Short mmCIF file of C-alpha atoms in Angstrom, two decimals:
data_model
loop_
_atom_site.label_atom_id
_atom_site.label_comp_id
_atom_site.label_asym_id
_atom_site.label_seq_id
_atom_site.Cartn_x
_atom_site.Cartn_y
_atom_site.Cartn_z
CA UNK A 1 91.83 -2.36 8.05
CA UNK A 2 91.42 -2.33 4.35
CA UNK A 3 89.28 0.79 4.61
CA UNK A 4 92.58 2.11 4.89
CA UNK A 5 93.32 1.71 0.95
CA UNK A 6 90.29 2.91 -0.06
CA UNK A 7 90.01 6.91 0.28
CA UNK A 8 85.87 6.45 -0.22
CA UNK A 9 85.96 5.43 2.76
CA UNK A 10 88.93 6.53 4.57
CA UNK A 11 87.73 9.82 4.58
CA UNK A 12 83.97 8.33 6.51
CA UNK A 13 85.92 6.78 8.97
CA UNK A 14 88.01 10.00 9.73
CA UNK A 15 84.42 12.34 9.52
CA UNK A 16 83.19 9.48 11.78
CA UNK A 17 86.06 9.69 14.07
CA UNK A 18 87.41 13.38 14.10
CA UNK A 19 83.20 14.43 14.40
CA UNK A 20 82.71 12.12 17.89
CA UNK A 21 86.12 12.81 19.22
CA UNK A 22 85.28 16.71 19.43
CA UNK A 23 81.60 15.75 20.88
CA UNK A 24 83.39 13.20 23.28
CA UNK A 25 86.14 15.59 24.28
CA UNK A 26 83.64 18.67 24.98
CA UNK A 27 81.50 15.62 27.35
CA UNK A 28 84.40 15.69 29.45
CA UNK A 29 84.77 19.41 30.28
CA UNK A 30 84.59 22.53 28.22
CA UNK A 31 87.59 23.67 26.27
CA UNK A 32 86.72 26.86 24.25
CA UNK A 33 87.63 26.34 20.82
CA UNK A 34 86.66 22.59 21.07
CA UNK A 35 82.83 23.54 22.76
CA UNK A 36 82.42 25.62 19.92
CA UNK A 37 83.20 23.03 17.22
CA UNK A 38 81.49 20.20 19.16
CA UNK A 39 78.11 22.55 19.32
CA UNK A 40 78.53 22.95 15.34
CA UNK A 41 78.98 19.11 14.50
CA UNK A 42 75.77 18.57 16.75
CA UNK A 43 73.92 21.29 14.78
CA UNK A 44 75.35 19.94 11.66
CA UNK A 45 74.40 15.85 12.31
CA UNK A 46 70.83 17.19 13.48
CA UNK A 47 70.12 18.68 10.75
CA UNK A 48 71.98 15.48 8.12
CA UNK A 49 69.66 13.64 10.53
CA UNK A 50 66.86 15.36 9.96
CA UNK A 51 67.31 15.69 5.86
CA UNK A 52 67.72 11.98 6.10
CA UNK A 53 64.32 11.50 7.53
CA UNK A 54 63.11 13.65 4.58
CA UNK A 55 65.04 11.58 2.04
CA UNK A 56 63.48 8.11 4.19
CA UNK A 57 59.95 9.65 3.92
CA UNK A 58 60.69 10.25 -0.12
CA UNK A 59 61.71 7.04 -1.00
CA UNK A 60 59.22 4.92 0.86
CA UNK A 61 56.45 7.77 -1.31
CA UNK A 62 58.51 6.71 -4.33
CA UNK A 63 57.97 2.53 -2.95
CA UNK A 64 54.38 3.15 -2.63
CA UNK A 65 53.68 5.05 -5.94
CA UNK A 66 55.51 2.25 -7.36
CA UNK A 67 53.25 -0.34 -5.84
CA UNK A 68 49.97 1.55 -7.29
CA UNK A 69 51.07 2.18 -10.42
CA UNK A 70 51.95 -1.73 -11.05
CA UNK A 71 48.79 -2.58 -9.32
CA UNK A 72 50.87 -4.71 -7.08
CA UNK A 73 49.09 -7.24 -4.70
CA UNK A 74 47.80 -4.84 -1.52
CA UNK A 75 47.78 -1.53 -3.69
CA UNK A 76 45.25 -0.12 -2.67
CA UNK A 77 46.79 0.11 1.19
CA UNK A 78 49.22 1.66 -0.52
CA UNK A 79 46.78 4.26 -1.32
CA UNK A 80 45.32 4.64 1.74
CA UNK A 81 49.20 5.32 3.06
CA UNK A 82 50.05 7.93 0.36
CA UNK A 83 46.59 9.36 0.80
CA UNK A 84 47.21 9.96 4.95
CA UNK A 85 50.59 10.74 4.32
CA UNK A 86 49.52 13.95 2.07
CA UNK A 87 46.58 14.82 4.16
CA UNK A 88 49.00 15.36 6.98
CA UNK A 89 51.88 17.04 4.53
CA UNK A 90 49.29 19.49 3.38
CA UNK A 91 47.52 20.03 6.17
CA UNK A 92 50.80 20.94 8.64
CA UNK A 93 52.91 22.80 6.19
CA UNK A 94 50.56 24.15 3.34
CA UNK A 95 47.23 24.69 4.51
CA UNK A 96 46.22 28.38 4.10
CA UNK A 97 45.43 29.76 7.19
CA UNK A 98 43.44 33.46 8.31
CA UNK A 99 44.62 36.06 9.89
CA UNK A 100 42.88 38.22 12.45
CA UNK A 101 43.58 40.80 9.30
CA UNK A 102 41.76 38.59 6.30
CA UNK A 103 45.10 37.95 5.04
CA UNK A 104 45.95 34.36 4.43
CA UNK A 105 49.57 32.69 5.70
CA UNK A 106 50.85 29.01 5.80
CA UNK A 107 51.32 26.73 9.41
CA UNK A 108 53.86 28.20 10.88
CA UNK A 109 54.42 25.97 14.07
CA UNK A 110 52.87 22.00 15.05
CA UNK A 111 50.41 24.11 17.12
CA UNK A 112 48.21 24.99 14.36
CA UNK A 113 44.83 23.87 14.18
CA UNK A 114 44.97 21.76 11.26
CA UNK A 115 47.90 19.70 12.60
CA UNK A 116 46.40 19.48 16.13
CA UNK A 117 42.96 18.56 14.45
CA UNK A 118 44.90 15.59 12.62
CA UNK A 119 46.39 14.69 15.48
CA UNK A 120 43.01 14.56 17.60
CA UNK A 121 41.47 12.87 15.10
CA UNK A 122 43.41 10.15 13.40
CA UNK A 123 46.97 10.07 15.15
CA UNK A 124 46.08 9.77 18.94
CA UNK A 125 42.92 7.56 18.45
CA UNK A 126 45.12 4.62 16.21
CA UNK A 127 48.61 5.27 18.01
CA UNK A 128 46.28 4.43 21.65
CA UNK A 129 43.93 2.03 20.19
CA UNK A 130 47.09 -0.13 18.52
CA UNK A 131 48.62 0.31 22.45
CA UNK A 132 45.38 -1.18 24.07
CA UNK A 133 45.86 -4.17 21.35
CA UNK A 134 48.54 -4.96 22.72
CA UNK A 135 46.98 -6.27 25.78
CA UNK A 136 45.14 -9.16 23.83
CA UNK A 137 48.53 -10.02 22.07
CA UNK A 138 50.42 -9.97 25.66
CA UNK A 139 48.38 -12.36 26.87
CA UNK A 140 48.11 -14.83 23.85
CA UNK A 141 51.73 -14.53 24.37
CA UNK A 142 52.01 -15.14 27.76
CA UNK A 143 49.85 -17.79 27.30
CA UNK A 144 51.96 -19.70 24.76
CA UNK A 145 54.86 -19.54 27.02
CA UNK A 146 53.48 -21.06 29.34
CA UNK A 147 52.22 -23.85 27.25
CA UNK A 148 55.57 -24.40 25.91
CA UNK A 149 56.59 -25.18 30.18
CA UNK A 150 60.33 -23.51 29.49
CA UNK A 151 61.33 -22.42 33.50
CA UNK A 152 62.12 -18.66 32.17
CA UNK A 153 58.68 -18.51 30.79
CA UNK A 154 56.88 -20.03 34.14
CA UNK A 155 59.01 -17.77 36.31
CA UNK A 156 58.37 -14.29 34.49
CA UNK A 157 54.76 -14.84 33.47
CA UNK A 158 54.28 -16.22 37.35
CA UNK A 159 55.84 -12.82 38.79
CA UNK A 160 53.70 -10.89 36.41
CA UNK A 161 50.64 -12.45 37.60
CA UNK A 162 51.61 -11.92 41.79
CA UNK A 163 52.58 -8.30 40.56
CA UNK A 164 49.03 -7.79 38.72
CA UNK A 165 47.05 -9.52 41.69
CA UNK A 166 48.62 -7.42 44.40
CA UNK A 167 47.82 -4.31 42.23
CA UNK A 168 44.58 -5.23 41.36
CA UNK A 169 43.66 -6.10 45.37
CA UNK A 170 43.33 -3.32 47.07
CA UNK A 171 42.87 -5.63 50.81
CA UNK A 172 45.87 -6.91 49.60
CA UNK A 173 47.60 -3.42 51.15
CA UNK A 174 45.69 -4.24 54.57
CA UNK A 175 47.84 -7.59 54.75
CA UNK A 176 50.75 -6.01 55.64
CA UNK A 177 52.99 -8.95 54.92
CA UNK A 178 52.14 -9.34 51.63
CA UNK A 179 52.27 -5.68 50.33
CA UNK A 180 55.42 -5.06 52.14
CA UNK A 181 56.86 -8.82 50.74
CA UNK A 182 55.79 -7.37 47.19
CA UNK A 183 57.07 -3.84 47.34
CA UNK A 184 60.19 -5.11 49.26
CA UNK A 185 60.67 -7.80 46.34
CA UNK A 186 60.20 -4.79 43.77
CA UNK A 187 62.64 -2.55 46.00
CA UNK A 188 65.53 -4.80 46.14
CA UNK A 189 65.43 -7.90 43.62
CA UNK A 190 64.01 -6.53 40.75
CA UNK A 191 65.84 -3.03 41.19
CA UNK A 192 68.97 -5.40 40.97
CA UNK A 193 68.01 -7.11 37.89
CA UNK A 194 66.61 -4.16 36.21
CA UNK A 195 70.32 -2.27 37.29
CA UNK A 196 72.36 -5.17 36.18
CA UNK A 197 70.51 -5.00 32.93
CA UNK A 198 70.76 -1.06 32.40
CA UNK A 199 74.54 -1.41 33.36
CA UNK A 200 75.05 -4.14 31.10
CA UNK A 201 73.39 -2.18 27.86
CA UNK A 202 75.32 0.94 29.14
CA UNK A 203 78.54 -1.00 29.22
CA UNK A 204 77.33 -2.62 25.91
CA UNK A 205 76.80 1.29 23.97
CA UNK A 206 80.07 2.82 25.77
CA UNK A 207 81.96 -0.36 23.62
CA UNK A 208 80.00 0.05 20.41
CA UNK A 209 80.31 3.85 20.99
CA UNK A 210 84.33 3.53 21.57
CA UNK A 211 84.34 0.63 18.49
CA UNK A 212 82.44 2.88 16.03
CA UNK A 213 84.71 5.89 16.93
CA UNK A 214 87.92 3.96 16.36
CA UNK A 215 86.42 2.52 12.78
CA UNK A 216 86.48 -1.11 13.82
CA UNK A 217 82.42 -1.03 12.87
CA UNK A 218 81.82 1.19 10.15
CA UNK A 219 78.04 0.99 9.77
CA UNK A 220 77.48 3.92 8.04
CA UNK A 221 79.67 2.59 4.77
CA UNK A 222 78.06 1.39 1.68
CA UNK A 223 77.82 -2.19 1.32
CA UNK B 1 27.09 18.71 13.60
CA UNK B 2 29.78 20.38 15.51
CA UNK B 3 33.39 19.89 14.55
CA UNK B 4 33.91 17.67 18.10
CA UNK B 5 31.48 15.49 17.06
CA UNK B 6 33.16 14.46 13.63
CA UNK B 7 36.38 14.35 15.18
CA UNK B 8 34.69 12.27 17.86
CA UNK B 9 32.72 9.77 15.33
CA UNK B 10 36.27 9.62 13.46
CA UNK B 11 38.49 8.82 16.18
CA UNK B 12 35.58 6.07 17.33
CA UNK B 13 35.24 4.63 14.42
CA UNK B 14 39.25 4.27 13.95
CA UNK B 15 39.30 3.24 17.33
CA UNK B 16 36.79 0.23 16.29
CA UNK B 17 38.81 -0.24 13.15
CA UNK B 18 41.90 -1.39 15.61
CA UNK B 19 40.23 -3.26 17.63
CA UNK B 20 38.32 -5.40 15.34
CA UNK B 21 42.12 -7.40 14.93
CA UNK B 22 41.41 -9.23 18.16
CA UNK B 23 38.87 -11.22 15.68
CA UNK B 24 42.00 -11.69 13.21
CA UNK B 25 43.83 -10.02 10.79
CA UNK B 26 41.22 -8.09 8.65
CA UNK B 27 40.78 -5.50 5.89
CA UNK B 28 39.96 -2.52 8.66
CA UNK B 29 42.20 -3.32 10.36
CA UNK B 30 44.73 -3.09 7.14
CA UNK B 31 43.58 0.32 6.38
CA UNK B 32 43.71 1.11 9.49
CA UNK B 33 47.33 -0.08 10.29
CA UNK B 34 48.31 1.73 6.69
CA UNK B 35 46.66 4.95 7.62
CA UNK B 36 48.69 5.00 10.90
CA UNK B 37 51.80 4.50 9.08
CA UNK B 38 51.17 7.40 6.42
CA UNK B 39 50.11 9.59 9.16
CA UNK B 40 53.41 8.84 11.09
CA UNK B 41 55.48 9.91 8.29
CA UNK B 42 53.69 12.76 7.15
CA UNK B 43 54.12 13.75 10.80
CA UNK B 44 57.67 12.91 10.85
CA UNK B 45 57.95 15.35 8.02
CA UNK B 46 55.86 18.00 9.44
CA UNK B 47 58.37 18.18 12.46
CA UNK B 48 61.46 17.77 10.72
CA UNK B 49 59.97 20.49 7.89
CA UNK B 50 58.84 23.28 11.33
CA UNK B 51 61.50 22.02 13.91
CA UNK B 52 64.90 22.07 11.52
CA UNK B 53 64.49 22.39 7.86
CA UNK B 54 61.88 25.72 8.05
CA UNK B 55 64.71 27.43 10.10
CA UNK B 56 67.65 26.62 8.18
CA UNK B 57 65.84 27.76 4.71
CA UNK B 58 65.17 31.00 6.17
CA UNK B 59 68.20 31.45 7.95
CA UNK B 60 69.79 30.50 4.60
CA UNK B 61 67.67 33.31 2.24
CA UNK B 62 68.97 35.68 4.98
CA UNK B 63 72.43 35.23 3.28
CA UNK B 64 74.72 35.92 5.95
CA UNK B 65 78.35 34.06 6.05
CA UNK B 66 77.39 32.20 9.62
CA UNK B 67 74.35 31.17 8.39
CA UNK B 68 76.04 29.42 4.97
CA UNK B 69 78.32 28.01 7.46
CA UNK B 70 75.91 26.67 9.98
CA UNK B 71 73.00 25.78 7.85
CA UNK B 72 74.71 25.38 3.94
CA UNK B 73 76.90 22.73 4.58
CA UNK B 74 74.99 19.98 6.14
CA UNK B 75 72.11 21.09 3.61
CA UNK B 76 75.20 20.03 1.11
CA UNK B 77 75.58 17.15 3.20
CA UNK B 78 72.23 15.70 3.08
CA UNK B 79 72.21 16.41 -0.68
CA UNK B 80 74.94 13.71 -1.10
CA UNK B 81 72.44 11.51 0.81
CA UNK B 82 70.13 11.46 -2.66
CA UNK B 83 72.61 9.14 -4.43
CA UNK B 84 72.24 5.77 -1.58
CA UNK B 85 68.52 5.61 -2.58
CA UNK B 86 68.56 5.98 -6.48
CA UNK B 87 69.50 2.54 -8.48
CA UNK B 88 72.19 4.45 -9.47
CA UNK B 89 75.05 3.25 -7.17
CA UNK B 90 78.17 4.14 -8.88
CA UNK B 91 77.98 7.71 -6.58
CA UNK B 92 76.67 5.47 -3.24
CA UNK B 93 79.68 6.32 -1.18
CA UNK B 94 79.13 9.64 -1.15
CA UNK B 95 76.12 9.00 1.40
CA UNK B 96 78.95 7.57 3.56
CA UNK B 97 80.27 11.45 4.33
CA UNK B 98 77.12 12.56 5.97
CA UNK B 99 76.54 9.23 7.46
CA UNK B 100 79.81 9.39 8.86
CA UNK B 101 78.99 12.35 10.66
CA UNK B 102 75.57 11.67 11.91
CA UNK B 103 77.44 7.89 13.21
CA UNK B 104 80.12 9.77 14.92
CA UNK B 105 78.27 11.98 16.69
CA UNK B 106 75.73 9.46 17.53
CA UNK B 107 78.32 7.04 18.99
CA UNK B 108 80.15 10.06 20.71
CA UNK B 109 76.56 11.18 22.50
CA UNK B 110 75.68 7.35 23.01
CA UNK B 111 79.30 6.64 24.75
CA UNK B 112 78.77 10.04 26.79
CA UNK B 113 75.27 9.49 27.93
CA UNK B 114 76.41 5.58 28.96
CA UNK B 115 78.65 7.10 31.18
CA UNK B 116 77.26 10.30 32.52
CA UNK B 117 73.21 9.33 32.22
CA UNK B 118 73.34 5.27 33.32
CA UNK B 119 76.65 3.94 34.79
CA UNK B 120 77.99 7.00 37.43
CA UNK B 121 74.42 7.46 38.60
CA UNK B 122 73.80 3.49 38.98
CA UNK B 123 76.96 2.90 40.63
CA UNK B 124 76.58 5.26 42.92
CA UNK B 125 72.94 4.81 44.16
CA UNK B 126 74.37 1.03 44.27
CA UNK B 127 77.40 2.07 46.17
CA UNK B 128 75.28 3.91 49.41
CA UNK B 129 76.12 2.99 52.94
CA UNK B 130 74.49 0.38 54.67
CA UNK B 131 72.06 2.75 57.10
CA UNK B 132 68.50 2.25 58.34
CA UNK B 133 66.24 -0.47 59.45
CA UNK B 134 67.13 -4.83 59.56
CA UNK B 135 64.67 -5.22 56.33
CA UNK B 136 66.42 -1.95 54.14
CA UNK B 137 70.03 -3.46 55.10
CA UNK B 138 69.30 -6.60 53.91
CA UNK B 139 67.99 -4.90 50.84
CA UNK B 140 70.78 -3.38 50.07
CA UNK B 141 72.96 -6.00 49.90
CA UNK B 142 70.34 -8.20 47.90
CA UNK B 143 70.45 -5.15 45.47
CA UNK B 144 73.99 -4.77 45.67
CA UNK B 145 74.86 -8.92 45.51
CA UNK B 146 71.96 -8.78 42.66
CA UNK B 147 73.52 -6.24 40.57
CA UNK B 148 76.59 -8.18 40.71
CA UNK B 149 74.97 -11.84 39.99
CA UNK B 150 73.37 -10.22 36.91
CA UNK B 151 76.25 -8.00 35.05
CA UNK B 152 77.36 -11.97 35.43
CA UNK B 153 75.21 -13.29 33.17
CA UNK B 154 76.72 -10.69 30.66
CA UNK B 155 80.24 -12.14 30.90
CA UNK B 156 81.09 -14.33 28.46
CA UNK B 157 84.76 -14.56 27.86
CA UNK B 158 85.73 -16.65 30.91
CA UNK B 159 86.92 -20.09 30.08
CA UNK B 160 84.67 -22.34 31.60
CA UNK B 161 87.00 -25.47 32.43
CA UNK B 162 89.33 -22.72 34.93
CA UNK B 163 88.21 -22.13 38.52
CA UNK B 164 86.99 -18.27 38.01
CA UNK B 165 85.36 -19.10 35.00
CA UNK B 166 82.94 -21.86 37.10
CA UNK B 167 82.47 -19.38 39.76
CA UNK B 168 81.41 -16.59 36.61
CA UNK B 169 78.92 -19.66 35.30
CA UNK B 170 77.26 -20.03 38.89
CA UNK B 171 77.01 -16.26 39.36
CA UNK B 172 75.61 -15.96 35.72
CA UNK B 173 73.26 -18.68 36.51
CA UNK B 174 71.41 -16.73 39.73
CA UNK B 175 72.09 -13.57 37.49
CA UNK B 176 69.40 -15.29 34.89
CA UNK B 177 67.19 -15.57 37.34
CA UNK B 178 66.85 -12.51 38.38
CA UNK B 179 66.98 -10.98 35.47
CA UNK B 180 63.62 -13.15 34.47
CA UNK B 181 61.88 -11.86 38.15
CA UNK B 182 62.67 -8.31 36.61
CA UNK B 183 61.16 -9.67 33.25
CA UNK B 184 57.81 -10.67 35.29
CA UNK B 185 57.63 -6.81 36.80
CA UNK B 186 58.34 -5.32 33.54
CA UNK B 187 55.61 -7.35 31.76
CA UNK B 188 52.67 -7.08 34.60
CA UNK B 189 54.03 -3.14 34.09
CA UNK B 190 53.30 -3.02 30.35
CA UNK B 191 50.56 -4.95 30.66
CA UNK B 192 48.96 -2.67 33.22
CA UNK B 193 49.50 0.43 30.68
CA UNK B 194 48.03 -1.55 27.65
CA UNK B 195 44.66 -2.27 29.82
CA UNK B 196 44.83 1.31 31.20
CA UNK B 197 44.78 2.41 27.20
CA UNK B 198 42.07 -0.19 26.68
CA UNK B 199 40.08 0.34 29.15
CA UNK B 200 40.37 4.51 27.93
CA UNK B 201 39.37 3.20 24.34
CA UNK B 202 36.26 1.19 25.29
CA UNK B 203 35.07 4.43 27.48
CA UNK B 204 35.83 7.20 24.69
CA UNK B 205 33.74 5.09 22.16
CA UNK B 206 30.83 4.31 24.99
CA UNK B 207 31.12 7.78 25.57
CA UNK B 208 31.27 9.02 21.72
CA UNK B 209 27.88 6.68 20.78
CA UNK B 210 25.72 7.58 24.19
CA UNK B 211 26.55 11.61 22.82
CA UNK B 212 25.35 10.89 19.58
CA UNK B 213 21.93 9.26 20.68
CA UNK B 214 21.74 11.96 23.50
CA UNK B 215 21.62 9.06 26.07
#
């Protein structure tokens, strides 16, 4: 516990600590004073949180301006980031919009048209099109694993293919054997894997949760 | 041309621009994996800018007490964030305050929501009497043995060489198992949502270049 000599960070660990106890203690039930102070640390972290982002969003601006203006290898990406990034800035926060009187006003919500047109445009179309990608590099994937023969990789990428047939077949359902051995199979065994597993990370937070609170990990502390 | 149509012919062509990595990593593709990522943060700023920061700067010019109190001091706190990214680290630690708070809660929520949101609501839809039909009894106690076998495969401070600890390794061993048949559900799953958003990609651009020759 050397933290403890240091007051730099002595006084994290106790934000850290004093912060999540009130949250923790208004979990359990509510106790009036402490509700109140728990709702004003959540306020408060949402809106660090949120500043943070802000500060995150600067310096990667700063990184990229930086890589143009030393014409670094790949600048011109660069570019093309800073370029979308402002686009989007401009368009959801400054863009001068009409009113039904002539006079002009900034966004004032995400539901304005020049955000939503953005969004229509260049968000949804790449965010999708990178998901349906994904397809050609799950199966080059599966299909190394299998190469490689390891009995993990023959058993998941063999369940994956039953599941896929019996979805893809619809006479499948009219074999009633086989679409009640699959759904049975995704009822029971793989409810119990997928539980042990949720259990296990849930098990695995309430420790680091409990460990973070008590200032054994202190990952918010400068290096 | 309507403004559809360029959004259309945009989206398309972006669309194409993705796609084209299936024949290897390529300049479109570049741009259009950096445009995606300049988009998402000037998004992310967008909603952090409407959703927190718009508020608390108006609440702020307002000038009431409550409002200093609610909104002023984590604006002060997110100030002493500037110092962690300048090269400048002689005043680093004071990013540890509001870091420190934004940790604590964090682990607070994620130790509350463990509790509350995953292990009471498991447990108990593991823990339901045995009822109902031969094939949902045996089920159960599949799901309920299963659960078991598999929070196994998580233990690993038994001694292996002592009795319980072989009996831990055997359970852990069935636990991996079925942990890897969950693995094969959860990967035909994804899979079936990628081609679903493939299959939705191909169509939109069909769709987009048979509306601009009118076919």
């Amino acid at each position: 516990m050397t933290f403890l000599r240091d007051p730099k960070r002595l006084i994290a660990t106790i934000v850290a600590g004093v912060a999540g106890l009130l949250v923790l203690i208004d979990f359990a039930g509510p106790v009036p004073g402490v509700s109140a102070l728990a709702q004003i640390m959540l306020d408060w972290a949402a809106l660090v949180a949120a500043l943070a982002l802000v500060i995150g969003v600067v310096n990667v601006t700063g990184h990229h301006i930086g890589r143009v203006a030393r014409r670094s290898a790949d600048w011109k990406y660069s570019l093309i980031l800073l370029a979308a990034m402002v686009i989007v800035i401009v368009a959801g926060t400054l863009f001068p919009l009409q009113n039904p009187d002539g006079s002009l006003t900034f966004p004032s919500s995400l539901i304005e048209q020049p955000v939503r047109l953005v969004f229509r445009a260049v968000y949804t179309p790449l965010a999708s099109s990178l998901l349906a990608l994904l397809t050609f590099f799950s199966l080059s994937a599966a299909l190394r694993a299998v190469r490689r023969r390891t009995g993990d990789a023959l058993v998941i990428v063999t369940v994956a293919l039953v599941v896929l047939i019996a979805a893809s077949l619809p006479q499948l359902e009219r074999a009633p054997v086989v679409a009640d051995g699959v759904r049975w199979l995704s009822d029971y065994v793989v409810l119990a894997g997928a539980r042990g597993l949720l259990i296990g990370a849930a098990i695995g937070a309430l420790v680091a949760g409990v460990r973070l609170l008590l200032g054994f990990d202190q990952p918010y502390l400068d290096r | 041309m309507s403004q559809d149509v360029i959004v259309n012919i945009i989206a398309a062509l972006l669309t194409l621009m993705v796609l084209s990595r299936v024949a290897g990593d390529n300049p479109l593709f570049r741009v259009a994996q950096y445009l995606f990522v300049g988009a998402s943060l000037g998004l992310a700023f967008v909603v952090a800018y409407h959703q927190v920061l718009r508020p608390a700067a108006l609440a702020l010019l307002n000038g009431s007490m409550t409002a200093v109190w609610f909104y002023g001091v984590p604006l002060l706190l997110g100030v002493l964030l500037l110092p962690r990214i300048t090269g400048e680290q002689r005043l680093s630690w004071l990013a540890n305050i509001p870091l420190a708070l934004v940790f604590g809660v964090g682990g607070a929520l994620a130790i509350g929501g463990a509790i509350i949101g995953t292990l009471l609501p498991q447990i108990r839809d593991t823990a339901r009497p045995l009822t109902g039909g031969p094939e949902h009894i045996a089920g159960m106690v599949v799901l309920i043995v299963g659960t078991v076998l598999t929070l196994a495969s998580f233990y690993y401070t038994a001694t292996p060489e002592s009795r319980s600890g072989r009996i831990v390794k055997g359970a852990a061993a069935v636990g991996h198992w079925l942990i890897m048949v969950a693995f094969g559900f959860f990967f035909a799953g994804a899979l079936q949502s990628y081609l679903s958003a493939l299959v939705e990609r191909v169509n939109f651009v069909l769709a987009t270049v048979r509306g601009l020759f009118g076919a």
